[in-house]
C-alpha cells in the first residue's frame, strides 16, 4: 500500500461526506427507531464485505466492464429500493399506532445487506478509489485491497452508527409531534424512491455511497 496515512485521510474524507447509505440509515432510524438504524448500519457494512471479496477476486472489475452485468446490478438495486418504498407507502395503522411498525431486526439487517450489495456505486468505488493506493511492490494486490476495504468498512460503520443513534433520537422526539406519523410514512417512502433513482443514474463518475 502506498502512503497509508494518505489513504486513511482520503477514506475518512469520503466517509464523512453524507451519501445514500447515510440517508437510508437515517430514514430507517427515524421511521423505526434506533435499534432498526443500528441493524441497518450493520447490514450495510456487511454488504461491504461482499464487495471487498468481489474486488479482491477481480469480480468488481468484470462487472463494471460488462454493460449487461452492471445494468443488471443497477436495476436490481433500484427495483429493491422501489419495493421498500412500496412496502412503506402501503403501510397502515390506526390513529394512535405508528404507521411504520418496527420490523424484525433480522429482516432490517438483511435489507441493509441487500441495499449495499445491489448498489452499483460501491462497485465503482472499489475501481476508482482503492486502486490509487495499491502498490504491486508491497505484496499481493488482493490482500492490499482486502485490508484497505476492511479499514474503509470499519470507518464507514463508525459513521453509520453515529447517524443511526442521532437519527433514532431525533425520531423519538419527532414521533411525539402531532401529525408526524402520517407524514413520516410518505417521507420515508420518498427517500427510498430517491435512492432507487440514484441507483439507476449511477455511472462511472459515481463515488462511494
mmCIF file of C-alpha atoms in Angstrom:
data_model
loop_
_atom_site.group_PDB
_atom_site.id
_atom_site.type_symbol
_atom_site.label_atom_id
_atom_site.label_comp_id
_atom_site.label_asym_id
_atom_site.label_seq_id
_atom_site.Cartn_x
_atom_site.Cartn_y
_atom_site.Cartn_z
ATOM 1 C CA UNK A 1 0.000 0.000 0.000
ATOM 2 C CA UNK A 2 1.386 3.413 -0.931
ATOM 3 C CA UNK A 3 1.239 6.087 1.762
ATOM 4 C CA UNK A 4 -1.122 4.511 4.344
ATOM 5 C CA UNK A 5 -1.643 7.869 6.065
ATOM 6 C CA UNK A 6 -2.821 9.476 2.814
ATOM 7 C CA UNK A 7 -5.189 6.556 2.241
ATOM 8 C CA UNK A 8 -6.582 6.881 5.770
ATOM 9 C CA UNK A 9 -7.179 10.622 5.348
ATOM 10 C CA UNK A 10 -8.832 10.092 1.962
ATOM 11 C CA UNK A 11 -11.061 7.321 3.347
ATOM 12 C CA UNK A 12 -12.077 9.462 6.317
ATOM 13 C CA UNK A 13 -12.939 12.331 3.982
ATOM 14 C CA UNK A 14 -15.042 10.163 1.673
ATOM 15 C CA UNK A 15 -16.922 8.502 4.516
ATOM 16 C CA UNK A 16 -17.549 11.837 6.267
ATOM 17 C CA UNK A 17 -19.418 13.178 3.234
ATOM 18 C CA UNK A 18 -23.112 12.238 3.635
ATOM 19 C CA UNK A 19 -24.179 9.753 0.982
ATOM 20 C CA UNK A 20 -27.033 7.368 0.101
ATOM 21 C CA UNK A 21 -26.093 4.877 2.828
ATOM 22 C CA UNK A 22 -26.336 7.588 5.461
ATOM 23 C CA UNK A 23 -29.665 8.740 4.054
ATOM 24 C CA UNK A 24 -31.018 5.197 4.086
ATOM 25 C CA UNK A 25 -29.889 4.591 7.685
ATOM 26 C CA UNK A 26 -31.270 7.965 8.796
ATOM 27 C CA UNK A 27 -34.666 7.249 7.233
ATOM 28 C CA UNK A 28 -34.770 3.811 8.824
ATOM 29 C CA UNK A 29 -33.758 5.155 12.242
ATOM 30 C CA UNK A 30 -36.323 7.938 12.223
ATOM 31 C CA UNK A 31 -39.053 5.657 10.923
ATOM 32 C CA UNK A 32 -38.467 2.538 13.026
ATOM 33 C CA UNK A 33 -36.218 3.574 15.894
ATOM 34 C CA UNK A 34 -32.590 3.445 16.934
ATOM 35 C CA UNK A 35 -32.328 -0.355 17.019
ATOM 36 C CA UNK A 36 -33.527 -0.579 13.412
ATOM 37 C CA UNK A 37 -30.969 2.062 12.460
ATOM 38 C CA UNK A 38 -28.154 0.108 14.094
ATOM 39 C CA UNK A 39 -29.301 -3.105 12.390
ATOM 40 C CA UNK A 40 -29.378 -1.244 9.064
ATOM 41 C CA UNK A 41 -25.856 0.087 9.630
ATOM 42 C CA UNK A 42 -24.558 -3.408 10.413
ATOM 43 C CA UNK A 43 -26.314 -4.742 7.320
ATOM 44 C CA UNK A 44 -24.920 -2.044 5.045
ATOM 45 C CA UNK A 45 -21.358 -2.666 6.156
ATOM 46 C CA UNK A 46 -21.841 -6.441 5.970
ATOM 47 C CA UNK A 47 -22.761 -5.830 2.345
ATOM 48 C CA UNK A 48 -19.425 -4.047 2.012
ATOM 49 C CA UNK A 49 -17.699 -7.316 2.895
ATOM 50 C CA UNK A 50 -19.264 -8.882 -0.213
ATOM 51 C CA UNK A 51 -17.910 -6.041 -2.357
ATOM 52 C CA UNK A 52 -14.467 -6.367 -0.755
ATOM 53 C CA UNK A 53 -14.345 -10.072 -1.571
ATOM 54 C CA UNK A 54 -15.546 -9.405 -5.134
ATOM 55 C CA UNK A 55 -12.953 -6.674 -5.652
ATOM 56 C CA UNK A 56 -10.122 -8.825 -4.290
ATOM 57 C CA UNK A 57 -11.156 -11.637 -6.649
ATOM 58 C CA UNK A 58 -11.333 -9.266 -9.607
ATOM 59 C CA UNK A 59 -15.103 -9.687 -9.992
ATOM 60 C CA UNK A 60 -15.867 -5.982 -9.476
ATOM 61 C CA UNK A 61 -13.749 -5.083 -12.499
ATOM 62 C CA UNK A 62 -15.566 -7.682 -14.596
ATOM 63 C CA UNK A 63 -18.975 -6.351 -13.532
ATOM 64 C CA UNK A 64 -18.018 -2.748 -14.251
ATOM 65 C CA UNK A 65 -16.525 -3.703 -17.620
ATOM 66 C CA UNK A 66 -19.698 -5.505 -18.695
ATOM 67 C CA UNK A 67 -22.546 -3.165 -19.608
ATOM 68 C CA UNK A 68 -25.016 -6.022 -19.179
ATOM 69 C CA UNK A 69 -23.771 -7.136 -15.752
ATOM 70 C CA UNK A 70 -23.531 -3.572 -14.470
ATOM 71 C CA UNK A 71 -27.003 -2.816 -15.793
ATOM 72 C CA UNK A 72 -28.477 -5.877 -14.093
ATOM 73 C CA UNK A 73 -26.884 -4.862 -10.780
ATOM 74 C CA UNK A 74 -28.014 -1.260 -11.166
ATOM 75 C CA UNK A 75 -31.642 -2.062 -11.969
ATOM 76 C CA UNK A 76 -31.859 -4.839 -9.380
ATOM 77 C CA UNK A 77 -30.729 -2.383 -6.708
ATOM 78 C CA UNK A 78 -33.201 0.244 -7.912
ATOM 79 C CA UNK A 79 -36.023 -2.307 -8.006
ATOM 80 C CA UNK A 80 -35.337 -3.398 -4.430
ATOM 81 C CA UNK A 81 -35.397 0.197 -3.200
ATOM 82 C CA UNK A 82 -38.664 0.802 -5.060
ATOM 83 C CA UNK A 83 -40.033 -2.323 -3.351
ATOM 84 C CA UNK A 84 -39.032 -0.877 0.042
ATOM 85 C CA UNK A 85 -40.773 2.366 -0.915
ATOM 86 C CA UNK A 86 -43.928 0.481 -1.907
ATOM 87 C CA UNK A 87 -43.888 -1.533 1.302
ATOM 88 C CA UNK A 88 -43.516 1.668 3.321
ATOM 89 C CA UNK A 89 -46.145 3.701 1.488
ATOM 90 C CA UNK A 90 -48.787 0.992 1.707
ATOM 91 C CA UNK A 91 -48.316 0.560 5.469
ATOM 92 C CA UNK A 92 -51.394 1.229 7.534
ATOM 93 C CA UNK A 93 -52.064 1.783 11.200
ATOM 94 C CA UNK A 94 -54.764 3.140 13.450
ATOM 95 C CA UNK A 95 -54.814 6.726 14.670
ATOM 96 C CA UNK A 96 -52.672 6.080 17.733
ATOM 97 C CA UNK A 97 -50.268 3.454 16.370
ATOM 98 C CA UNK A 98 -47.107 4.174 14.392
ATOM 99 C CA UNK A 99 -47.670 3.860 10.665
ATOM 100 C CA UNK A 100 -44.208 2.370 10.271
ATOM 101 C CA UNK A 101 -44.204 -0.619 12.560
ATOM 102 C CA UNK A 102 -40.725 -1.827 13.570
ATOM 103 C CA UNK A 103 -39.810 -4.916 11.582
ATOM 104 C CA UNK A 104 -37.821 -7.863 12.959
ATOM 105 C CA UNK A 105 -34.214 -6.791 13.315
ATOM 106 C CA UNK A 106 -33.065 -9.760 11.245
ATOM 107 C CA UNK A 107 -35.207 -8.509 8.344
ATOM 108 C CA UNK A 108 -33.930 -4.955 8.785
ATOM 109 C CA UNK A 109 -30.341 -6.249 8.785
ATOM 110 C CA UNK A 110 -30.909 -8.257 5.585
ATOM 111 C CA UNK A 111 -32.492 -5.217 3.920
ATOM 112 C CA UNK A 112 -29.306 -3.283 4.669
ATOM 113 C CA UNK A 113 -27.135 -6.058 3.237
ATOM 114 C CA UNK A 114 -29.142 -6.191 0.012
ATOM 115 C CA UNK A 115 -29.301 -2.406 -0.381
ATOM 116 C CA UNK A 116 -25.489 -2.254 -0.311
ATOM 117 C CA UNK A 117 -24.744 -5.433 -2.279
ATOM 118 C CA UNK A 118 -27.011 -4.183 -5.083
ATOM 119 C CA UNK A 119 -25.519 -0.677 -5.001
ATOM 120 C CA UNK A 120 -23.517 -0.151 -8.227
ATOM 121 C CA UNK A 121 -21.796 2.910 -6.755
ATOM 122 C CA UNK A 122 -19.895 0.697 -4.325
ATOM 123 C CA UNK A 123 -18.541 -1.367 -7.241
ATOM 124 C CA UNK A 124 -17.334 1.856 -8.851
ATOM 125 C CA UNK A 125 -15.832 2.995 -5.557
ATOM 126 C CA UNK A 126 -13.590 -0.064 -5.415
ATOM 127 C CA UNK A 127 -12.494 0.556 -9.001
ATOM 128 C CA UNK A 128 -11.950 4.309 -8.765
ATOM 129 C CA UNK A 129 -10.634 4.799 -5.226
ATOM 130 C CA UNK A 130 -8.781 1.810 -3.786
ATOM 131 C CA UNK A 131 -6.521 1.086 -6.815
ATOM 132 C CA UNK A 132 -4.939 4.525 -6.378
ATOM 133 C CA UNK A 133 -3.312 3.281 -3.168
ATOM 134 C CA UNK A 134 -2.290 -0.195 -4.318
ATOM 135 C CA UNK A 135 1.448 -0.790 -4.662
ATOM 136 C CA UNK A 136 2.279 -4.041 -6.517
ATOM 137 C CA UNK A 137 5.781 -3.906 -4.999
ATOM 138 C CA UNK A 138 4.347 -4.035 -1.457
ATOM 139 C CA UNK A 139 2.912 -7.526 -1.776
ATOM 140 C CA UNK A 140 -0.183 -9.334 -3.005
ATOM 141 C CA UNK A 141 -2.633 -6.874 -4.550
ATOM 142 C CA UNK A 142 -5.775 -8.783 -3.436
ATOM 143 C CA UNK A 143 -4.548 -8.696 0.157
ATOM 144 C CA UNK A 144 -3.962 -4.939 -0.057
ATOM 145 C CA UNK A 145 -7.489 -4.463 -1.414
ATOM 146 C CA UNK A 146 -8.924 -6.567 1.429
ATOM 147 C CA UNK A 147 -7.019 -4.614 4.094
ATOM 148 C CA UNK A 148 -7.991 -1.220 2.659
ATOM 149 C CA UNK A 149 -11.564 -2.361 2.149
ATOM 150 C CA UNK A 150 -11.868 -3.539 5.751
ATOM 151 C CA UNK A 151 -10.418 -0.269 7.045
ATOM 152 C CA UNK A 152 -12.895 1.681 4.921
ATOM 153 C CA UNK A 153 -15.768 -0.532 6.121
ATOM 154 C CA UNK A 154 -14.763 -0.010 9.761
ATOM 155 C CA UNK A 155 -14.662 3.759 9.283
ATOM 156 C CA UNK A 156 -17.974 3.553 7.455
ATOM 157 C CA UNK A 157 -19.570 1.528 10.259
ATOM 158 C CA UNK A 158 -18.491 4.138 12.809
ATOM 159 C CA UNK A 159 -20.076 6.910 10.739
ATOM 160 C CA UNK A 160 -23.199 4.815 10.098
ATOM 161 C CA UNK A 161 -23.693 4.186 13.815
ATOM 162 C CA UNK A 162 -23.386 7.908 14.551
ATOM 163 C CA UNK A 163 -26.165 8.574 12.040
ATOM 164 C CA UNK A 164 -28.266 5.711 13.447
ATOM 165 C CA UNK A 165 -28.062 6.928 17.042
ATOM 166 C CA UNK A 166 -28.567 10.589 16.166
ATOM 167 C CA UNK A 167 -31.485 9.919 13.822
ATOM 168 C CA UNK A 168 -33.013 7.442 16.276
ATOM 169 C CA UNK A 169 -33.025 10.104 18.994
ATOM 170 C CA UNK A 170 -34.441 12.665 16.577
ATOM 171 C CA UNK A 171 -37.127 10.194 15.505
ATOM 172 C CA UNK A 172 -38.228 9.654 19.104
ATOM 173 C CA UNK A 173 -38.700 13.397 19.506
ATOM 174 C CA UNK A 174 -40.470 13.802 16.152
ATOM 175 C CA UNK A 175 -42.881 10.946 16.801
ATOM 176 C CA UNK A 176 -44.257 12.947 19.727
ATOM 177 C CA UNK A 177 -45.187 15.802 17.378
ATOM 178 C CA UNK A 178 -48.842 15.898 16.231
ATOM 179 C CA UNK A 179 -49.342 14.633 12.680
ATOM 180 C CA UNK A 180 -45.773 13.427 12.247
ATOM 181 C CA UNK A 181 -46.556 9.731 11.996
ATOM 182 C CA UNK A 182 -48.538 10.074 8.781
ATOM 183 C CA UNK A 183 -46.009 12.407 7.152
ATOM 184 C CA UNK A 184 -43.230 10.071 8.284
ATOM 185 C CA UNK A 185 -44.538 7.243 6.096
ATOM 186 C CA UNK A 186 -44.592 9.390 2.961
ATOM 187 C CA UNK A 187 -41.215 10.983 3.669
ATOM 188 C CA UNK A 188 -39.537 7.612 4.203
ATOM 189 C CA UNK A 189 -41.116 6.180 1.054
ATOM 190 C CA UNK A 190 -39.879 9.153 -0.975
ATOM 191 C CA UNK A 191 -36.363 8.667 0.407
ATOM 192 C CA UNK A 192 -36.358 5.076 -0.841
ATOM 193 C CA UNK A 193 -37.684 6.177 -4.241
ATOM 194 C CA UNK A 194 -34.955 8.822 -4.445
ATOM 195 C CA UNK A 195 -32.283 6.272 -3.618
ATOM 196 C CA UNK A 196 -33.712 3.987 -6.306
ATOM 197 C CA UNK A 197 -33.480 6.799 -8.856
ATOM 198 C CA UNK A 198 -29.872 7.453 -7.781
ATOM 199 C CA UNK A 199 -29.040 3.775 -8.333
ATOM 200 C CA UNK A 200 -30.459 3.912 -11.863
ATOM 201 C CA UNK A 201 -28.396 7.023 -12.636
ATOM 202 C CA UNK A 202 -25.162 5.567 -11.224
ATOM 203 C CA UNK A 203 -22.327 5.888 -13.699
ATOM 204 C CA UNK A 204 -18.556 5.743 -13.959
ATOM 205 C CA UNK A 205 -18.166 9.063 -12.155
ATOM 206 C CA UNK A 206 -20.064 7.961 -9.054
ATOM 207 C CA UNK A 207 -18.332 7.905 -5.665
ATOM 208 C CA UNK A 208 -18.847 5.617 -2.732
ATOM 209 C CA UNK A 209 -22.362 5.587 -1.274
#
